[in-house]
Amino acid sequence: FKDKIEDFEKRTNEKFKAESDNFVKFDENIKQFIEAGSKISQDTTSLTKIMKSDNRSQGQWGEIVLEKVLEASGLRKDEEYLIQKANTVEGRPDAIVKLPENKCVMIDAKTSLLSFSAYLEAETQEDKMAALKDFKDSTKAHIAGLAKRDYTPDDGSLSPEYILMFIPIESCYSLMFCDDNTLWDYAWKNKIMPVSPSTLLASLKIINSFLVVNRQNENAMEISRLATKMLDKFADMVITY
């Protein structure tokens, strides 16, 4: 029993140390990601020109940015988040973040680059407003499409709470709030939450902090269970002899 307890304590301490290291790196990760987000915003115009004619490239680029955000969040890949590995009824989300009690959050990368590029390149106010309308209509169509999807796994292993619509360009995300919040309200009513790299990273950091506490509680309960079992065995041995 002594060996069992010592081994468990060693593994628990290693996990606590790893989680502590992740929190120590929090500020550094945030700083690096803000710098990366700033650079992405600066290069938005040239980027949209390159990819606006290729929907596949747009999708792949959004998935790459999404994975970088997940890596910076501190969540553990293949344990607390999955990249396109869910067996779902209708297609697959780009990522799944697992929550306690068999819950999860689905993430899909969506960007209306064509209309966003047109908005940036508009030379007159009339053209700008027309491009803004196209952008909102396109984004609304993305929201409606996600709202219709059923991402519940066939085996019922996870229960989706809501879907995050990941917009990989900060300025593109900000454009949703131009004039009014109609687009945002429409998303919420359909249980879709639009997120940018910075807002998604903040959300995942919060989720990770709750998961750390949850793991610590589970470890404490396991230690208590083993200690109780050891005492029961010891009592039986004393009674026997």
Coordinates of C-alpha atoms in Angstrom, one line a residue:
F1 CA 0.0 0.0 0.0
K2 CA 2.9 2.3 0.8
D3 CA 4.3 1.8 -2.8
K4 CA 0.8 2.4 -4.2
I5 CA 0.3 5.6 -2.3
E6 CA 3.8 6.9 -3.1
D7 CA 3.4 6.1 -6.8
F8 CA 0.0 7.9 -6.9
E9 CA 1.4 10.9 -5.0
K10 CA 4.3 11.1 -7.5
R11 CA 2.0 11.0 -10.5
T12 CA -0.3 13.6 -8.8
N13 CA 2.6 15.9 -8.1
E14 CA 3.8 15.7 -11.6
K15 CA 0.4 16.6 -12.9
F16 CA 0.1 19.5 -10.5
K17 CA 3.6 20.7 -11.6
A18 CA 2.6 20.5 -15.3
E19 CA -0.6 22.5 -14.7
S20 CA 1.4 25.1 -12.7
D21 CA 3.8 25.5 -15.5
N22 CA 0.9 26.1 -17.9
F23 CA -0.4 28.9 -15.7
V24 CA 3.1 30.4 -15.4
K25 CA 3.2 30.5 -19.2
F26 CA -0.2 32.2 -19.4
D27 CA 1.0 35.8 -19.8
E28 CA 3.6 34.7 -22.3
N29 CA 1.1 32.8 -24.4
I30 CA -1.3 35.8 -24.3
K31 CA 1.4 38.2 -25.4
Q32 CA 2.6 36.0 -28.2
F33 CA -0.9 35.5 -29.5
I34 CA -1.8 39.2 -29.3
E35 CA 1.3 39.9 -31.4
A36 CA 0.3 37.2 -33.8
G37 CA -3.2 38.5 -34.0
S38 CA -1.9 42.0 -34.7
K39 CA 0.3 40.8 -37.5
I40 CA -2.7 38.9 -39.0
S41 CA -4.7 42.0 -38.9
Q42 CA -2.0 44.0 -40.7
D43 CA -1.7 41.4 -43.4
T44 CA -5.5 41.0 -43.9
T45 CA -5.7 42.8 -47.2
S46 CA -2.9 40.9 -49.0
L47 CA -4.1 37.7 -47.4
T48 CA -7.7 38.0 -48.7
K49 CA -6.4 38.8 -52.2
I50 CA -4.5 35.6 -52.2
M51 CA -7.3 33.3 -50.9
K52 CA -10.5 35.0 -51.9
S53 CA -10.8 32.9 -55.1
D54 CA -10.1 29.6 -53.4
N55 CA -12.7 28.4 -50.8
R56 CA -10.6 25.4 -49.9
S57 CA -7.6 27.5 -49.0
Q58 CA -9.8 29.8 -46.9
G59 CA -11.1 26.8 -45.0
Q60 CA -7.6 25.3 -44.5
W61 CA -6.2 28.6 -43.3
G62 CA -9.0 29.0 -40.8
E63 CA -8.4 25.5 -39.4
I64 CA -4.6 26.2 -39.0
V65 CA -5.3 29.4 -37.0
L66 CA -7.9 27.5 -34.9
E67 CA -5.4 24.8 -34.1
K68 CA -2.8 27.4 -33.0
V69 CA -5.4 28.9 -30.6
L70 CA -6.2 25.5 -29.1
E71 CA -2.5 24.8 -28.6
A72 CA -2.0 28.1 -26.8
S73 CA -5.0 27.5 -24.5
G74 CA -3.3 25.0 -22.3
L75 CA -5.8 22.3 -23.1
R76 CA -4.5 18.8 -23.8
K77 CA -4.8 17.6 -27.4
D78 CA -6.7 14.3 -27.9
E79 CA -7.8 14.4 -24.2
E80 CA -9.5 17.8 -23.7
Y81 CA -9.9 18.8 -27.3
L82 CA -10.1 16.9 -30.6
I83 CA -9.3 18.0 -34.1
Q84 CA -11.8 16.6 -36.7
K85 CA -12.1 13.3 -35.0
A86 CA -15.8 13.1 -34.0
N87 CA -18.1 10.6 -35.7
T88 CA -21.2 12.8 -36.1
V89 CA -24.5 12.5 -37.9
E90 CA -23.9 15.4 -40.3
G91 CA -20.3 16.0 -41.1
R92 CA -17.7 16.9 -38.6
P93 CA -16.8 20.1 -36.7
D94 CA -13.3 21.5 -37.0
A95 CA -12.7 20.9 -33.3
I96 CA -14.4 19.6 -30.2
V97 CA -13.6 20.8 -26.7
K98 CA -14.6 18.4 -23.9
L99 CA -16.3 19.6 -20.8
P100 CA -17.2 17.9 -17.5
E101 CA -20.3 15.7 -17.2
N102 CA -20.0 14.4 -20.8
K103 CA -20.6 17.9 -22.3
C104 CA -18.7 19.5 -25.1
V105 CA -18.3 22.6 -27.3
M106 CA -18.1 22.3 -31.1
I107 CA -16.0 24.8 -33.1
D108 CA -16.3 25.5 -36.8
A109 CA -14.1 28.0 -38.7
K110 CA -16.1 30.2 -41.0
T111 CA -15.1 33.4 -42.8
S112 CA -16.8 35.5 -45.5
L113 CA -13.5 36.6 -47.1
L114 CA -15.0 37.7 -50.5
S115 CA -17.3 40.3 -49.0
F116 CA -14.8 41.3 -46.4
S117 CA -12.2 42.0 -49.1
A118 CA -14.7 44.0 -51.1
Y119 CA -15.5 46.1 -48.0
L120 CA -11.8 46.8 -47.4
E121 CA -11.2 47.7 -51.1
A122 CA -14.3 49.8 -51.5
E123 CA -13.5 53.3 -52.8
T124 CA -16.8 55.0 -52.3
Q125 CA -19.2 55.0 -49.3
E126 CA -21.9 53.4 -51.4
D127 CA -19.7 50.5 -52.4
K128 CA -18.6 50.1 -48.8
M129 CA -22.2 49.9 -47.6
A130 CA -23.1 47.4 -50.3
A131 CA -20.1 45.2 -49.4
L132 CA -21.0 45.5 -45.7
K133 CA -24.5 44.2 -46.5
D134 CA -23.1 41.3 -48.5
F135 CA -20.8 40.5 -45.6
K136 CA -23.6 40.4 -43.1
D137 CA -25.8 38.4 -45.4
S138 CA -23.0 35.9 -46.0
T139 CA -22.2 35.7 -42.2
K140 CA -25.9 35.2 -41.5
A141 CA -26.0 32.3 -44.0
H142 CA -23.0 30.7 -42.2
I143 CA -24.9 31.0 -38.9
A144 CA -28.1 29.5 -40.3
G145 CA -26.1 26.6 -41.8
L146 CA -24.4 25.8 -38.5
A147 CA -27.7 26.0 -36.7
K148 CA -29.1 23.3 -38.9
R149 CA -26.2 20.9 -38.3
D150 CA -26.5 18.0 -35.9
Y151 CA -23.1 17.3 -34.4
T152 CA -24.3 14.8 -31.8
P153 CA -22.0 11.7 -32.1
D154 CA -23.7 8.5 -33.1
D155 CA -22.7 6.7 -29.9
G156 CA -24.0 9.6 -27.7
S157 CA -20.5 9.9 -26.1
L158 CA -20.7 13.7 -26.0
S159 CA -23.6 16.2 -25.7
P160 CA -23.0 19.5 -27.6
E161 CA -23.8 22.5 -25.5
Y162 CA -23.4 25.1 -28.3
I163 CA -21.4 25.8 -31.4
L164 CA -18.6 28.4 -31.7
M165 CA -18.3 30.0 -35.1
F166 CA -14.6 30.8 -35.3
I167 CA -13.7 33.9 -37.4
P168 CA -9.9 33.8 -37.8
I169 CA -9.5 37.5 -38.6
E170 CA -10.0 40.0 -35.7
S171 CA -11.1 42.9 -38.0
C172 CA -13.5 40.6 -39.8
Y173 CA -15.0 39.6 -36.5
S174 CA -15.3 43.3 -35.5
L175 CA -17.2 44.0 -38.7
M176 CA -20.1 42.0 -37.3
F177 CA -20.8 44.8 -34.8
C178 CA -21.0 47.6 -37.4
D179 CA -24.2 49.7 -37.2
D180 CA -26.1 47.4 -34.7
N181 CA -26.1 44.0 -33.0
T182 CA -28.7 42.4 -35.2
L183 CA -26.3 39.8 -36.5
W184 CA -25.0 39.0 -33.0
D185 CA -28.5 38.6 -31.7
Y186 CA -29.4 36.3 -34.6
A187 CA -26.5 34.1 -33.8
W188 CA -27.3 33.8 -30.1
K189 CA -30.9 32.9 -30.9
N190 CA -29.6 30.0 -33.0
K191 CA -27.2 28.9 -30.2
I192 CA -24.2 30.0 -32.3
M193 CA -21.4 32.0 -30.6
P194 CA -19.2 34.0 -33.0
V195 CA -15.6 34.2 -31.7
S196 CA -12.3 35.7 -32.9
P197 CA -8.8 34.4 -32.1
S198 CA -8.5 36.6 -29.0
T199 CA -12.1 35.9 -27.7
L200 CA -11.8 32.2 -28.3
L201 CA -8.4 32.0 -26.6
A202 CA -9.8 33.8 -23.5
S203 CA -12.8 31.4 -23.5
L204 CA -10.6 28.4 -23.7
K205 CA -8.3 29.7 -20.9
I206 CA -11.4 29.9 -18.7
I207 CA -12.5 26.4 -19.6
N208 CA -9.0 25.1 -19.0
S209 CA -8.9 26.7 -15.5
F210 CA -12.2 24.9 -14.6
L211 CA -10.8 21.6 -16.0
V212 CA -7.7 22.0 -13.9
V213 CA -9.8 22.4 -10.7
N214 CA -11.9 19.4 -11.8
R215 CA -8.9 17.2 -12.3
Q216 CA -7.5 18.3 -8.9
N217 CA -10.8 17.4 -7.2
E218 CA -10.8 14.0 -8.9
N219 CA -7.2 13.4 -7.8
A220 CA -8.1 14.3 -4.2
M221 CA -11.1 12.0 -4.2
E222 CA -8.9 9.1 -5.6
I223 CA -6.3 9.7 -2.9
S224 CA -9.1 9.6 -0.3
R225 CA -10.5 6.4 -1.7
L226 CA -7.1 4.7 -1.7
A227 CA -6.4 5.9 1.9
T228 CA -9.8 4.6 3.1
K229 CA -9.2 1.3 1.4
M230 CA -5.8 1.0 3.0
L231 CA -7.2 1.7 6.4
D232 CA -9.9 -0.9 5.9
K233 CA -7.3 -3.5 4.9
F234 CA -5.2 -2.6 7.9
A235 CA -8.1 -2.9 10.2
D236 CA -9.0 -6.3 8.8
M237 CA -5.4 -7.5 9.3
V238 CA -5.4 -6.3 12.9
I239 CA -8.7 -8.1 13.6
T240 CA -7.4 -11.3 11.9
Y241 CA -4.3 -11.4 14.0

